[in-house]
mmCIF file of C-alpha atoms in Angstrom:
data_model
loop_
_atom_site.group_PDB
_atom_site.id
_atom_site.type_symbol
_atom_site.label_atom_id
_atom_site.label_comp_id
_atom_site.label_asym_id
_atom_site.label_seq_id
_atom_site.Cartn_x
_atom_site.Cartn_y
_atom_site.Cartn_z
ATOM 1 C CA UNK A 1 -197.667 73.618 -223.265
ATOM 2 C CA UNK A 2 -195.667 74.711 -220.251
ATOM 3 C CA UNK A 3 -194.222 78.179 -220.717
ATOM 4 C CA UNK A 4 -192.051 80.235 -218.405
ATOM 5 C CA UNK A 5 -190.988 83.768 -219.257
ATOM 6 C CA UNK A 6 -188.430 85.581 -217.131
ATOM 7 C CA UNK A 7 -188.000 89.338 -216.996
ATOM 8 C CA UNK A 8 -186.398 91.999 -214.827
ATOM 9 C CA UNK A 9 -182.715 91.373 -215.346
ATOM 10 C CA UNK A 10 -180.246 94.159 -215.971
ATOM 11 C CA UNK A 11 -177.110 95.931 -214.855
ATOM 12 C CA UNK A 12 -176.860 97.099 -211.247
ATOM 13 C CA UNK A 13 -174.097 98.266 -208.949
ATOM 14 C CA UNK A 14 -172.969 96.189 -206.007
ATOM 15 C CA UNK A 15 -175.320 96.698 -203.083
ATOM 16 C CA UNK A 16 -178.245 97.431 -205.355
ATOM 17 C CA UNK A 17 -181.510 95.597 -205.913
ATOM 18 C CA UNK A 18 -183.432 93.948 -208.724
ATOM 19 C CA UNK A 19 -186.739 92.093 -208.913
ATOM 20 C CA UNK A 20 -187.055 89.235 -211.341
ATOM 21 C CA UNK A 21 -190.410 87.948 -212.573
ATOM 22 C CA UNK A 22 -191.354 84.530 -213.905
ATOM 23 C CA UNK A 23 -194.700 84.440 -215.720
ATOM 24 C CA UNK A 24 -196.051 80.904 -216.008
ATOM 25 C CA UNK A 25 -198.692 79.347 -218.249
ATOM 26 C CA UNK A 26 -199.804 75.997 -219.595
ATOM 27 C CA UNK A 27 -200.191 74.094 -216.334
ATOM 28 C CA UNK A 28 -202.129 74.120 -213.069
ATOM 29 C CA UNK A 29 -200.108 76.697 -211.194
ATOM 30 C CA UNK A 30 -201.135 75.569 -207.712
ATOM 31 C CA UNK A 31 -199.850 72.016 -208.279
ATOM 32 C CA UNK A 32 -196.315 73.054 -209.106
ATOM 33 C CA UNK A 33 -193.157 74.424 -207.618
ATOM 34 C CA UNK A 34 -191.312 77.297 -209.243
ATOM 35 C CA UNK A 35 -187.597 77.721 -208.817
ATOM 36 C CA UNK A 36 -184.957 80.293 -209.614
ATOM 37 C CA UNK A 37 -181.629 79.006 -210.832
ATOM 38 C CA UNK A 38 -178.568 80.789 -212.135
ATOM 39 C CA UNK A 39 -175.604 80.002 -214.322
ATOM 40 C CA UNK A 40 -172.472 82.105 -214.295
ATOM 41 C CA UNK A 41 -169.928 81.921 -217.136
ATOM 42 C CA UNK A 42 -167.919 78.739 -216.902
ATOM 43 C CA UNK A 43 -169.998 77.344 -214.060
ATOM 44 C CA UNK A 44 -172.807 74.858 -213.720
ATOM 45 C CA UNK A 45 -176.386 75.976 -213.185
ATOM 46 C CA UNK A 46 -177.229 76.171 -209.473
ATOM 47 C CA UNK A 47 -180.441 76.475 -207.517
ATOM 48 C CA UNK A 48 -180.986 79.841 -205.856
ATOM 49 C CA UNK A 49 -184.490 79.763 -204.395
ATOM 50 C CA UNK A 50 -187.665 77.777 -204.858
ATOM 51 C CA UNK A 51 -191.274 78.017 -203.764
ATOM 52 C CA UNK A 52 -194.105 75.523 -203.537
ATOM 53 C CA UNK A 53 -197.099 77.392 -204.884
ATOM 54 C CA UNK A 54 -199.621 75.543 -202.725
ATOM 55 C CA UNK A 55 -198.633 76.136 -199.146
ATOM 56 C CA UNK A 56 -195.869 78.603 -199.900
ATOM 57 C CA UNK A 57 -192.929 76.596 -198.578
ATOM 58 C CA UNK A 58 -189.634 78.094 -199.669
ATOM 59 C CA UNK A 59 -186.018 77.078 -200.000
ATOM 60 C CA UNK A 60 -182.947 79.289 -200.287
ATOM 61 C CA UNK A 61 -179.378 78.463 -201.103
ATOM 62 C CA UNK A 62 -177.020 79.549 -198.334
ATOM 63 C CA UNK A 63 -175.362 82.061 -200.670
ATOM 64 C CA UNK A 64 -178.543 84.164 -200.916
ATOM 65 C CA UNK A 65 -180.206 83.698 -197.535
ATOM 66 C CA UNK A 66 -181.112 87.035 -195.993
ATOM 67 C CA UNK A 67 -180.655 88.869 -199.312
ATOM 68 C CA UNK A 68 -183.132 87.255 -201.737
ATOM 69 C CA UNK A 69 -186.855 86.690 -201.235
ATOM 70 C CA UNK A 70 -189.114 84.511 -203.409
ATOM 71 C CA UNK A 71 -192.848 85.178 -203.549
ATOM 72 C CA UNK A 72 -195.770 84.164 -205.716
ATOM 73 C CA UNK A 73 -198.828 86.016 -207.008
ATOM 74 C CA UNK A 74 -201.259 83.198 -207.688
ATOM 75 C CA UNK A 75 -203.783 85.522 -209.340
ATOM 76 C CA UNK A 76 -201.166 86.407 -211.956
ATOM 77 C CA UNK A 77 -199.466 82.984 -212.185
ATOM 78 C CA UNK A 78 -196.220 84.802 -211.526
ATOM 79 C CA UNK A 79 -193.307 84.212 -209.177
ATOM 80 C CA UNK A 80 -190.922 86.961 -208.156
ATOM 81 C CA UNK A 81 -187.368 86.973 -206.881
ATOM 82 C CA UNK A 82 -186.510 90.116 -204.955
ATOM 83 C CA UNK A 83 -182.740 90.455 -204.865
ATOM 84 C CA UNK A 84 -181.221 92.916 -202.413
ATOM 85 C CA UNK A 85 -177.614 93.528 -201.446
ATOM 86 C CA UNK A 86 -176.410 92.267 -204.795
ATOM 87 C CA UNK A 87 -172.782 91.228 -205.117
ATOM 88 C CA UNK A 88 -170.595 90.839 -208.202
ATOM 89 C CA UNK A 89 -170.656 87.070 -207.632
ATOM 90 C CA UNK A 90 -174.421 87.140 -208.205
ATOM 91 C CA UNK A 91 -173.743 87.927 -211.868
ATOM 92 C CA UNK A 92 -175.320 85.179 -213.977
ATOM 93 C CA UNK A 93 -178.141 84.268 -216.293
ATOM 94 C CA UNK A 94 -181.137 83.599 -214.061
ATOM 95 C CA UNK A 95 -183.623 80.962 -215.127
ATOM 96 C CA UNK A 96 -186.934 79.954 -213.685
ATOM 97 C CA UNK A 97 -187.935 76.332 -213.692
ATOM 98 C CA UNK A 98 -191.041 74.407 -212.771
ATOM 99 C CA UNK A 99 -192.060 70.888 -211.872
ATOM 100 C CA UNK A 100 -195.086 69.113 -210.497
ATOM 101 C CA UNK A 101 -194.667 69.251 -206.733
ATOM 102 C CA UNK A 102 -195.944 65.684 -206.329
ATOM 103 C CA UNK A 103 -192.875 64.245 -208.062
ATOM 104 C CA UNK A 104 -190.110 65.168 -205.615
ATOM 105 C CA UNK A 105 -189.475 67.185 -202.457
ATOM 106 C CA UNK A 106 -188.969 70.893 -203.003
ATOM 107 C CA UNK A 107 -185.395 70.769 -201.724
ATOM 108 C CA UNK A 108 -184.481 68.049 -204.226
ATOM 109 C CA UNK A 109 -185.952 70.074 -207.078
ATOM 110 C CA UNK A 110 -184.056 73.161 -206.024
ATOM 111 C CA UNK A 111 -180.757 71.355 -205.651
ATOM 112 C CA UNK A 112 -180.940 69.205 -208.775
ATOM 113 C CA UNK A 113 -183.045 71.129 -211.262
ATOM 114 C CA UNK A 114 -186.587 71.017 -212.597
ATOM 115 C CA UNK A 115 -188.318 69.582 -215.648
ATOM 116 C CA UNK A 116 -189.266 72.761 -217.479
ATOM 117 C CA UNK A 117 -187.240 75.913 -218.056
ATOM 118 C CA UNK A 118 -187.547 79.460 -219.252
ATOM 119 C CA UNK A 119 -184.987 81.092 -221.506
ATOM 120 C CA UNK A 120 -183.365 83.173 -218.785
ATOM 121 C CA UNK A 121 -182.618 86.790 -217.983
ATOM 122 C CA UNK A 122 -179.156 88.255 -217.482
ATOM 123 C CA UNK A 123 -178.203 89.901 -214.203
ATOM 124 C CA UNK A 124 -174.918 91.789 -214.117
ATOM 125 C CA UNK A 125 -173.610 93.269 -210.869
ATOM 126 C CA UNK A 126 -170.744 95.709 -211.205
ATOM 127 C CA UNK A 127 -168.238 96.327 -208.438
#
């Protein structure tokens, strides 16, 4: 059974940093992509950043380029999202998702969503 567990959310002031973690289990980690998505109140879920575990290719939404960094620790089956220079508009529930990388290009997964989801972690950025 595919399981994704997010952690690391919290309350931070504008300009601050947080690191989110997504611990994965139940599938062959190297064959998948892991993505970070977020959903703010009243808005649709959007892709933030994604990584192909094998090869390490990454994708970032324009809104987070230069501020967020996605990395993977294959020994721990965990993907991280380092978020620096946080802005109030980054406030949202952050979800990690996963999908077999053979099914679609990474960019398509990150723009349109993935097949499996975690329950999310709340990030609140105060001004």
